[in-house]
Every structure is written in C-alpha cells, then in structure tokens.
Tab-separated table of N, CA and C in Angstrom:
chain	number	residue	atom	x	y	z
A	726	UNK	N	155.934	-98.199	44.252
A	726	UNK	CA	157.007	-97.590	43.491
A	726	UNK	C	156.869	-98.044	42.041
A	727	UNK	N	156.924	-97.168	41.220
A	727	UNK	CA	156.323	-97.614	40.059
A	727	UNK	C	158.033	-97.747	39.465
A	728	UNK	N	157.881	-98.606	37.706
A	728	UNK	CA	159.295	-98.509	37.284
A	728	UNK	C	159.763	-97.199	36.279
A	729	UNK	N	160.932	-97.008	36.640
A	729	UNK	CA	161.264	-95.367	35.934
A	729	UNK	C	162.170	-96.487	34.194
A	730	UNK	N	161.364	-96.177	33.383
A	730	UNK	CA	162.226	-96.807	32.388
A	730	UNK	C	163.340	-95.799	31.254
A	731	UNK	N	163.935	-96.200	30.846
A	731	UNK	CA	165.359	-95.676	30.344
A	731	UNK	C	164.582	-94.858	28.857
A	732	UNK	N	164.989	-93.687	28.694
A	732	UNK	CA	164.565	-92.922	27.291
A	732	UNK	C	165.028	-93.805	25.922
A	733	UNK	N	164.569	-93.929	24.865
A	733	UNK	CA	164.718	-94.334	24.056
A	733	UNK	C	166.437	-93.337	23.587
A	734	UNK	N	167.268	-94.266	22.492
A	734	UNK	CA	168.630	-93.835	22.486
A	734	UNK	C	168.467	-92.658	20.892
A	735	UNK	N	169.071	-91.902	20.959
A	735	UNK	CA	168.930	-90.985	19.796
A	735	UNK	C	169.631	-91.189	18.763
A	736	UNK	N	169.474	-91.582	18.093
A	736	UNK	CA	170.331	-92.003	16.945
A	736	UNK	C	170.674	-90.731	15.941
A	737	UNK	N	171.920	-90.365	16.377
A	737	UNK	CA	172.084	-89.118	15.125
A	737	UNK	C	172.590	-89.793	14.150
A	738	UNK	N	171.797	-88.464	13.382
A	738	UNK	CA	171.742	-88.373	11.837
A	738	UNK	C	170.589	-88.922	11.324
A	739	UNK	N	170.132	-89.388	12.333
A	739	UNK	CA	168.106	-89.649	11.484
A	739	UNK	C	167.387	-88.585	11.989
A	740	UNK	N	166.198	-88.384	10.751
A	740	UNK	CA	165.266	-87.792	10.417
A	740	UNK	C	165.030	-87.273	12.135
A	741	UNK	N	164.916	-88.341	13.093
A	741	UNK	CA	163.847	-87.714	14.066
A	741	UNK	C	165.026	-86.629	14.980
A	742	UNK	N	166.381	-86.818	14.736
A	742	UNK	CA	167.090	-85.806	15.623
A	742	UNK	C	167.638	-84.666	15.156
A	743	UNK	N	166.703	-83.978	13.812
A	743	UNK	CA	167.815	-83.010	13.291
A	743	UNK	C	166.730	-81.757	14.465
A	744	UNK	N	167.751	-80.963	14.532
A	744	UNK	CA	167.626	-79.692	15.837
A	744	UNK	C	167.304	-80.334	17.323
A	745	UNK	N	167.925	-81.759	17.687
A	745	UNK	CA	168.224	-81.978	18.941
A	745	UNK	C	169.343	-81.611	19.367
A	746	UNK	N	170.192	-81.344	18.950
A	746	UNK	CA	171.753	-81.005	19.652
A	746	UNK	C	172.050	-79.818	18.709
A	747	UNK	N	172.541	-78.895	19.410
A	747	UNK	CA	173.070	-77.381	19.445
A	747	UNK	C	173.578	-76.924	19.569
A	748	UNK	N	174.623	-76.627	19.070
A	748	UNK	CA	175.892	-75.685	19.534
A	748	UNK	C	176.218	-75.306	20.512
A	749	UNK	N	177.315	-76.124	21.446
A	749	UNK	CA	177.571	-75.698	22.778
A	749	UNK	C	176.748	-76.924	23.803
A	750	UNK	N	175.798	-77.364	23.332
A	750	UNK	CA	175.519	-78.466	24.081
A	750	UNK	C	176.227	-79.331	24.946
A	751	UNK	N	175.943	-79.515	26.044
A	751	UNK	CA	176.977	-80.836	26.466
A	751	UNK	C	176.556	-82.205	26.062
A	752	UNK	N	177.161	-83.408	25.778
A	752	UNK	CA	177.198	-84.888	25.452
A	752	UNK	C	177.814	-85.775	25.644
A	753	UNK	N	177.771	-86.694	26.125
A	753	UNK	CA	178.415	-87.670	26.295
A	753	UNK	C	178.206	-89.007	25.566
A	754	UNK	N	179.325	-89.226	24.566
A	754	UNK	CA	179.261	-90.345	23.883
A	754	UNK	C	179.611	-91.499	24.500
A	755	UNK	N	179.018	-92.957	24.975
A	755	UNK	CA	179.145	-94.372	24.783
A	755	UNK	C	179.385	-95.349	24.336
A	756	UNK	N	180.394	-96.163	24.370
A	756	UNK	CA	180.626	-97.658	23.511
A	756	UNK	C	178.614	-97.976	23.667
A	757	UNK	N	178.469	-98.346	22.505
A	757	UNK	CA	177.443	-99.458	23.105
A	757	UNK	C	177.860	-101.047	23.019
A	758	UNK	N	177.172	-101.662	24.253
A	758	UNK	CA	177.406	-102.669	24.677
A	758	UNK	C	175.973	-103.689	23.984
A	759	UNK	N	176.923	-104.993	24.023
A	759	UNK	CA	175.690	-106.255	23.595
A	759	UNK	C	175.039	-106.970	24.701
A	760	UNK	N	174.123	-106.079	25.838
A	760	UNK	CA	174.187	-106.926	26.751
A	760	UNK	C	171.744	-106.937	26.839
A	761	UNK	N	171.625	-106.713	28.201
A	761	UNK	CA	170.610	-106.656	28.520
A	761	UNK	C	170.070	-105.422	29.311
A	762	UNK	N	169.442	-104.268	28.750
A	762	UNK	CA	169.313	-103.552	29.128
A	762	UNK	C	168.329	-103.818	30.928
A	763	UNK	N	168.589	-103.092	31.746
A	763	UNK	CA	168.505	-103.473	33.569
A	763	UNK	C	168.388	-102.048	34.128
A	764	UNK	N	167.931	-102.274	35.054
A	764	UNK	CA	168.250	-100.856	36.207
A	764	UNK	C	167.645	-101.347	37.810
A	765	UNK	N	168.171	-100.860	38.635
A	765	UNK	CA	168.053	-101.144	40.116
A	765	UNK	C	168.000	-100.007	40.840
A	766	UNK	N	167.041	-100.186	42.138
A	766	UNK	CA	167.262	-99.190	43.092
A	766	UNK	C	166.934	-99.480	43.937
A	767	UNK	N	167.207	-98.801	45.240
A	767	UNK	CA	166.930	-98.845	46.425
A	767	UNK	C	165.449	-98.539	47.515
A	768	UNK	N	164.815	-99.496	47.906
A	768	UNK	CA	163.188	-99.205	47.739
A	768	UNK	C	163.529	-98.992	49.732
A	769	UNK	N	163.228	-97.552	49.737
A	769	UNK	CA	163.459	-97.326	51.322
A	769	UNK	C	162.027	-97.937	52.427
A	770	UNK	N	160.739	-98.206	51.627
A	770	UNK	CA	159.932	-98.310	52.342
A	770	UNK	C	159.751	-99.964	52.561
A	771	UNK	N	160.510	-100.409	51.786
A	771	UNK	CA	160.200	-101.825	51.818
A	771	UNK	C	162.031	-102.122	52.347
A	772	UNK	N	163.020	-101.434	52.606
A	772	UNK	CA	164.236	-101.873	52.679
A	772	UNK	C	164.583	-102.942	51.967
A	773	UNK	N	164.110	-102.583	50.577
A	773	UNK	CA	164.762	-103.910	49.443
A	773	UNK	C	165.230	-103.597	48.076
A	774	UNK	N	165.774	-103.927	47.258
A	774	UNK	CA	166.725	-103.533	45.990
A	774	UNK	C	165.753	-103.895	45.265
A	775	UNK	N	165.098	-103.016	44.334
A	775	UNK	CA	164.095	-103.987	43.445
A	775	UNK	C	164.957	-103.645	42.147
A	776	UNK	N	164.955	-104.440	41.458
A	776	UNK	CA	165.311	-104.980	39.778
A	776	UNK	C	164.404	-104.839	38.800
A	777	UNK	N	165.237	-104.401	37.367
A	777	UNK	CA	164.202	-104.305	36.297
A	777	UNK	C	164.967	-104.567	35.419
A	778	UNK	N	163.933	-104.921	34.372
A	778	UNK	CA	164.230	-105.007	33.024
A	778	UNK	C	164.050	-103.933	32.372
A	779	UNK	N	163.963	-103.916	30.842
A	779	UNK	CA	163.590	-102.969	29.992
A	779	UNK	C	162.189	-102.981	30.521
A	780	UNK	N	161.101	-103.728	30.431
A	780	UNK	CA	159.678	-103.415	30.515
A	780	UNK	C	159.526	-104.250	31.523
A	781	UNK	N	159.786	-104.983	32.483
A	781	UNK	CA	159.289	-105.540	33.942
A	781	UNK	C	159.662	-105.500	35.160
A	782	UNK	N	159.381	-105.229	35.711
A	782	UNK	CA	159.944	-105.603	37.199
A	782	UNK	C	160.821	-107.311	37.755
A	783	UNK	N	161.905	-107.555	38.236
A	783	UNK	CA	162.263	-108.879	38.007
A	783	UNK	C	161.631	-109.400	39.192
A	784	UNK	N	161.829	-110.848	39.521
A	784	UNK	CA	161.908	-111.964	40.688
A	784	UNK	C	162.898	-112.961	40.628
A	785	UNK	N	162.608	-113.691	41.020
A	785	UNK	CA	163.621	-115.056	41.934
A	785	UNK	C	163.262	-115.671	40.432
A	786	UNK	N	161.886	-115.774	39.612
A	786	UNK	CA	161.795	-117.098	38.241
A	786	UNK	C	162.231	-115.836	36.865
A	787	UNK	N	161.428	-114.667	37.214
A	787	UNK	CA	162.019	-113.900	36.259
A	787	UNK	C	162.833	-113.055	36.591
A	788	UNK	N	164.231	-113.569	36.174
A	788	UNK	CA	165.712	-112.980	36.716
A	788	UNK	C	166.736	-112.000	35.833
A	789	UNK	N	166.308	-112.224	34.661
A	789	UNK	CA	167.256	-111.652	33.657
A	789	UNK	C	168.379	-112.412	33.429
A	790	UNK	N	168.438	-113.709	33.790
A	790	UNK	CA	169.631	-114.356	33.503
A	790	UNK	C	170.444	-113.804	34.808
A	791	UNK	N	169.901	-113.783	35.719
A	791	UNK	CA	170.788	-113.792	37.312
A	791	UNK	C	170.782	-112.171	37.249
A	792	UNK	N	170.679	-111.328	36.927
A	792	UNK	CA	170.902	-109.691	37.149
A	792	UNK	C	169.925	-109.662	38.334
A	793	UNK	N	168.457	-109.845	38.770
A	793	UNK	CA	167.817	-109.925	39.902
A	793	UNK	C	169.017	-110.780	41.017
A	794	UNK	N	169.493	-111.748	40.771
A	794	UNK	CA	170.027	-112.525	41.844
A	794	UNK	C	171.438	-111.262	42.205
A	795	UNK	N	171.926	-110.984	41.149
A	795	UNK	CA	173.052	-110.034	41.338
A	795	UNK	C	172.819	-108.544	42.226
A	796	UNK	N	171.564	-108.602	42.241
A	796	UNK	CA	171.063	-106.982	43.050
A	796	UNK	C	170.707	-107.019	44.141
A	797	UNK	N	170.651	-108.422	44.653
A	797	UNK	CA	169.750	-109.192	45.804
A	797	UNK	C	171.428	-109.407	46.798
A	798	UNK	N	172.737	-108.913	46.073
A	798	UNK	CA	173.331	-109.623	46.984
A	798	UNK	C	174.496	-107.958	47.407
A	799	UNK	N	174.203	-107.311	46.417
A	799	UNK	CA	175.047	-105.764	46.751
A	799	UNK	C	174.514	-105.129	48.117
A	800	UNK	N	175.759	-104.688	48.585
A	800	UNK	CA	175.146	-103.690	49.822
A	800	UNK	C	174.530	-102.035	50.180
A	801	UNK	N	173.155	-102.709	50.412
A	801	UNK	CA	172.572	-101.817	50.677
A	801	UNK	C	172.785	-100.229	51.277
A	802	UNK	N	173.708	-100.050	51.816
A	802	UNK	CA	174.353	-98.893	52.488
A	802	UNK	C	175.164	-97.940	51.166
A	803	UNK	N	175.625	-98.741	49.970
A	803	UNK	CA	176.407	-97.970	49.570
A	803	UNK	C	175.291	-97.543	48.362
A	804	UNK	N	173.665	-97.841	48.213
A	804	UNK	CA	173.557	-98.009	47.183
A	804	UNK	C	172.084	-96.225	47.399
A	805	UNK	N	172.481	-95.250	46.720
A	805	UNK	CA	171.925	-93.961	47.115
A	805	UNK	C	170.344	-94.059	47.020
A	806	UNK	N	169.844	-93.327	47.661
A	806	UNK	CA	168.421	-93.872	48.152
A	806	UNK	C	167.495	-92.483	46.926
A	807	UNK	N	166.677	-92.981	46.515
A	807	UNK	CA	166.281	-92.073	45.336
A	807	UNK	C	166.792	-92.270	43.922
A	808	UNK	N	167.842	-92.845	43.846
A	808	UNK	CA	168.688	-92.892	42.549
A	808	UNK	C	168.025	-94.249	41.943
A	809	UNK	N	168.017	-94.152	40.481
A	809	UNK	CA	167.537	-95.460	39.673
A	809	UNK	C	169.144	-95.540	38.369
A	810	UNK	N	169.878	-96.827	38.694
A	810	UNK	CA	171.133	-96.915	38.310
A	810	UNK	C	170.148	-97.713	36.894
A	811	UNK	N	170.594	-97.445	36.009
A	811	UNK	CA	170.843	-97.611	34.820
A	811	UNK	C	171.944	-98.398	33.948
A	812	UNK	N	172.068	-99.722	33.077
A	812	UNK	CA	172.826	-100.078	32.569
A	812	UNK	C	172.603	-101.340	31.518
A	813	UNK	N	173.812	-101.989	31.114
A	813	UNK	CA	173.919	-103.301	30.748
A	813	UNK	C	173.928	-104.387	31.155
A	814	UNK	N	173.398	-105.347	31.574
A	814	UNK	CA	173.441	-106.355	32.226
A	814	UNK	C	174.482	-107.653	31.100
A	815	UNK	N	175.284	-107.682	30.852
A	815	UNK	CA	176.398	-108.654	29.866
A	815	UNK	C	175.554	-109.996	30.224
A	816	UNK	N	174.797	-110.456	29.301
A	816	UNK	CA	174.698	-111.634	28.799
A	816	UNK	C	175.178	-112.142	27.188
A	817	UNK	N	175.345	-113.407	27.204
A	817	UNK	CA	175.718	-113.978	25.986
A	817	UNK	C	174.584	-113.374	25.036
A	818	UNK	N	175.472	-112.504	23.913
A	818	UNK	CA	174.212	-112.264	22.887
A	818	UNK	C	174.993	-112.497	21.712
A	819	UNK	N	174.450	-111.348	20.296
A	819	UNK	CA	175.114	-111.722	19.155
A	819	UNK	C	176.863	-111.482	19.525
A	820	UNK	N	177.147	-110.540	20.413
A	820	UNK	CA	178.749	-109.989	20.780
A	820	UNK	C	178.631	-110.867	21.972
A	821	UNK	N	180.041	-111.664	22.249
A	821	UNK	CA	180.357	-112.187	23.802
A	821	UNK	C	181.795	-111.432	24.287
A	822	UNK	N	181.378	-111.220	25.750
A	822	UNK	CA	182.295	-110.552	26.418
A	822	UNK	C	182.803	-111.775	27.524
A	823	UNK	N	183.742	-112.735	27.028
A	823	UNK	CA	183.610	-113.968	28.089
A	823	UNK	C	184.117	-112.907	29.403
A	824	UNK	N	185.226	-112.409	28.793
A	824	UNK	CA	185.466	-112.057	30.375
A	824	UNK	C	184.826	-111.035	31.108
A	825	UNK	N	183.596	-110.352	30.680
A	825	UNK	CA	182.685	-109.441	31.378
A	825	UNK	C	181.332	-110.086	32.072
A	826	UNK	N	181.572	-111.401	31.023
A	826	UNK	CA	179.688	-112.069	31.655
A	826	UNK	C	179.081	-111.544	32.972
A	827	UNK	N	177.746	-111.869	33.002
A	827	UNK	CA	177.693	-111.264	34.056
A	827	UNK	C	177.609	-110.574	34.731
A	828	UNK	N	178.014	-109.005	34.229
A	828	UNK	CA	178.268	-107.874	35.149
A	828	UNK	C	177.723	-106.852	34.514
A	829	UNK	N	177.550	-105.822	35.573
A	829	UNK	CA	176.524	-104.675	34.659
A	829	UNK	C	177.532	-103.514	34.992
A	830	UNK	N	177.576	-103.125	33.599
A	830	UNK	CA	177.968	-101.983	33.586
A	830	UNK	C	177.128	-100.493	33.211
A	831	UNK	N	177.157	-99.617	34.277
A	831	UNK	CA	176.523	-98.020	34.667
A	831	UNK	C	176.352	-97.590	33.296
A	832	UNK	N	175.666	-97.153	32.668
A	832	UNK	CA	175.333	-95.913	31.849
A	832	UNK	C	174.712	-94.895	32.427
A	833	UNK	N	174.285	-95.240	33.238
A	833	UNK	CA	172.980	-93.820	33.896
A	833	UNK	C	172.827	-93.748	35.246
A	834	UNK	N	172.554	-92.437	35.452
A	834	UNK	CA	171.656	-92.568	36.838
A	834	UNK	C	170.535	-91.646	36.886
A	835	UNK	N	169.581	-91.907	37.427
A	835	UNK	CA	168.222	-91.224	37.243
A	835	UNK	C	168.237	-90.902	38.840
A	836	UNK	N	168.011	-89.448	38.831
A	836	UNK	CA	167.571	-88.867	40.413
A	836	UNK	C	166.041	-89.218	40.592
A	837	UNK	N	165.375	-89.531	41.144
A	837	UNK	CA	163.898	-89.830	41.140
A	837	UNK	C	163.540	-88.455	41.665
A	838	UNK	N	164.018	-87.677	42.613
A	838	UNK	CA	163.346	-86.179	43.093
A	838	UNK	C	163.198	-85.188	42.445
A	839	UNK	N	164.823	-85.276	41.733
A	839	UNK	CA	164.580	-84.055	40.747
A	839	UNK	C	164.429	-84.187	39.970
A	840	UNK	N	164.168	-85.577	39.499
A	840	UNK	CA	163.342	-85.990	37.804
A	840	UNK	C	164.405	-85.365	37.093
A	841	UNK	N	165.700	-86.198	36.957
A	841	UNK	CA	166.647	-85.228	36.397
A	841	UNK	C	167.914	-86.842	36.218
A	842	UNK	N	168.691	-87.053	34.512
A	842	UNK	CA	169.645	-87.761	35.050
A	842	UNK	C	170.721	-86.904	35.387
A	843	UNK	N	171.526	-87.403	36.333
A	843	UNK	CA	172.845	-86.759	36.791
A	843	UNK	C	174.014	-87.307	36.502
A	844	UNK	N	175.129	-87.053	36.707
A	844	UNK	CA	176.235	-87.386	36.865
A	844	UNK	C	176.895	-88.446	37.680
A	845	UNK	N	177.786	-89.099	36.467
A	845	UNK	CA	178.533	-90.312	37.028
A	845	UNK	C	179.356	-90.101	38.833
A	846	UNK	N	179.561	-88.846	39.206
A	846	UNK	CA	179.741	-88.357	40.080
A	846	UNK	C	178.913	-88.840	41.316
A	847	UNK	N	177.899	-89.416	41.198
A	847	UNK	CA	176.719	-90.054	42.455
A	847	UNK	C	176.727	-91.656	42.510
A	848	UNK	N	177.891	-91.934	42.159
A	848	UNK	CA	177.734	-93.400	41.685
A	848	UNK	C	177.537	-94.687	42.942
A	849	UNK	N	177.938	-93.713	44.147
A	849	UNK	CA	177.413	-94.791	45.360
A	849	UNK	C	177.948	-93.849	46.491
A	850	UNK	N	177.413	-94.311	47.291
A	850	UNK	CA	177.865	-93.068	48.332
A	850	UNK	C	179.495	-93.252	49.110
A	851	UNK	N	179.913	-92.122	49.075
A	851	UNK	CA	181.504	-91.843	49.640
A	851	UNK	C	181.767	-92.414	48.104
A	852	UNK	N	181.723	-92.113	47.314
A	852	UNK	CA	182.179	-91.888	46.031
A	852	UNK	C	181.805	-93.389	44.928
A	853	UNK	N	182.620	-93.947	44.618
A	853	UNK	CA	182.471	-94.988	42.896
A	853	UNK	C	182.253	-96.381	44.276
A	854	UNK	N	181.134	-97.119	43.810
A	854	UNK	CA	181.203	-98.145	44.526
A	854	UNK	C	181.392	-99.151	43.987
A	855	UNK	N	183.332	-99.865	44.295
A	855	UNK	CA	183.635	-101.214	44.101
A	855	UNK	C	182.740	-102.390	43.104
A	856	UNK	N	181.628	-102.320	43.441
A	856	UNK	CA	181.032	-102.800	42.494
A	856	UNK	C	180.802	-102.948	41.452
A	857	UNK	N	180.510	-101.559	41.083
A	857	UNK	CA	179.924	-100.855	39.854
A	857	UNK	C	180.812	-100.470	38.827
A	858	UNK	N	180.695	-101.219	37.630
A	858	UNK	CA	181.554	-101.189	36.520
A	858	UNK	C	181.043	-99.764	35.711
A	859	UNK	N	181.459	-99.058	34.782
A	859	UNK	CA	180.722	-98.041	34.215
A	859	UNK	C	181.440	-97.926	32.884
A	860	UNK	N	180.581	-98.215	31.598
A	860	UNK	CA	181.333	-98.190	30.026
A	860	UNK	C	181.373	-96.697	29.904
A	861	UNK	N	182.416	-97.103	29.017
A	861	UNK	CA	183.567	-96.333	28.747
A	861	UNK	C	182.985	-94.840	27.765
A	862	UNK	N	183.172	-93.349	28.455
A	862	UNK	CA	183.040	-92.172	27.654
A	862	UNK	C	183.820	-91.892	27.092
A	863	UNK	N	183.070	-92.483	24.872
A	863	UNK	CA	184.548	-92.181	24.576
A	863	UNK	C	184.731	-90.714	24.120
A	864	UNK	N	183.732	-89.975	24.047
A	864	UNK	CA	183.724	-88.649	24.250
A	864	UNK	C	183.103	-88.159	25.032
A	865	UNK	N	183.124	-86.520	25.175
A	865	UNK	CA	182.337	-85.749	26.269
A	865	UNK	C	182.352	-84.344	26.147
A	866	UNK	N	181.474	-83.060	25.890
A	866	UNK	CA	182.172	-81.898	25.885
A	866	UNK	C	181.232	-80.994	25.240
A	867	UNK	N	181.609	-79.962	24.759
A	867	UNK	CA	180.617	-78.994	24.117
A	867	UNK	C	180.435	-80.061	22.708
A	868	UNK	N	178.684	-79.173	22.370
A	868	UNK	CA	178.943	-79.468	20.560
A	868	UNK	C	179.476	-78.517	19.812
A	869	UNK	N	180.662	-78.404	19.169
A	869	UNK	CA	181.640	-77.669	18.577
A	869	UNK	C	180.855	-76.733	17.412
A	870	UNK	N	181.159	-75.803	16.981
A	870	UNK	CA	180.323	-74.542	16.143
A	870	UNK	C	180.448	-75.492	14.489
A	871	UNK	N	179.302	-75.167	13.905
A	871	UNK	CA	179.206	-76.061	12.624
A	871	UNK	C	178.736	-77.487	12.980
A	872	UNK	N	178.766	-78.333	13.552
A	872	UNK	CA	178.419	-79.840	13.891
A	872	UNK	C	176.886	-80.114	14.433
A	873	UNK	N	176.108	-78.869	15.244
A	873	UNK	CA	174.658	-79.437	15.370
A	873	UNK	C	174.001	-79.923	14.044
A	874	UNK	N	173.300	-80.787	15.127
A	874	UNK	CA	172.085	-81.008	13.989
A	874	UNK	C	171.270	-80.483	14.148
C-alpha cells in the first residue's frame, strides 16, 4: 500500500491560482490549524491502521509525537475501509492549543477507489465517529458572480 499524500494548499490571490476557481464553483473554507500535518487508514490486507506523516510512513520510534501511538489504539470497525482520513495532528508549535494537544482534527478524506476527496459525510461508519474531531468550515458554497479568480 503505497502513501496517498495530501495536495499542496492553494493560496488565493497568488500568481499560481488566478483561473482556479470559477463562478459557481463549490469551496470550502478552513481555520488553518498550527499542528502536524498526518493521515491514517485502514490496511484490510494486513488488518492494521497504518499512519503517516507529511512524507513518511510512521512506527513505534518514528511517531509524530504519539499520532502513530494514537491510531494504534482507535477502533477498527468504525474506521471505513478504502478511505485515507486526512488532518492535523495538534502538537506544541509556534500557536499552542493547551486544551486540544494531542488530537487530530479531520480536514479530509480521500476515497482510494474513486481517486476522489469526498465529503465530511463518510466520516466513520453509521455516521461521525466519537473520535474524530473535524476544524471548523468557516465557509462553504457557490463562488458568487464577480469573485473568481
């Protein structure tokens, strides 16, 4: 299973995004968070949660500051088989979240079949799983007439 890594973030209003977004587009805007970018999924052939970083695969010595230990202990049943969850892993950085340490919060989910991300709507099976924190959309919706870039 190879690792599916997260698209680079688009920064509007620079040079490289003018005619990415279009009138009528859908979007969803994000707080961004100060944490450690992570993602996890469910490895059906090996029945095990494997962990990542931005560019590695984790273990037991390379942990992310416990995010491997944190994926090693969620239950497997609720966690959708194909899906690559996407997020923040809250470690102490230049911003501290004392009372979030620790915890990863959802930005994404990547379907691995249909090579497609989807909707916060798949977030664990029989719906939002207890677990899973997800930052905050502070917008969402068409791109309004006049506003593409």
């Amino acid at each position: 299973m190879e690792q599916k890594k997260y698209t680079d973030v688009i920064r509007f209003g620079h040079q490289t995004t003018e005619g990415i977004f279009n009138e009528g587009n859908f979007i969803i805007i994000q707080e961004k968070l100060d944490g450690a970018n992570a993602s996890f999924r469910y490895d059906e052939e090996t029945n095990n949660i494997r962990a990542f970083s931005r560019n590695m695969e984790l273990h037991e010595e390379e942990n992310l500051h416990g995010f491997f230990q944190w994926t090693q202990q969620l239950p497997k049943e609720e966690i959708l088989a194909g899906m690559v969850y996407f997020g923040e892993w809250l470690n102490p950085h230049k911003i501290k979240y004392p009372q979030y340490e620790k915890q990863f919060f959802l930005f994404d989910l990547y379907d691995t079949v249909a090579c497609r991300i989807c909707g916060f709507r798949y977030r664990g099976k029989g719906g939002a799983a207890t677990w899973l924190a997800s930052s905050t959309g502070l917008l969402s919706g068409g791109i309004p007439r006049g506003r593409a870039s």
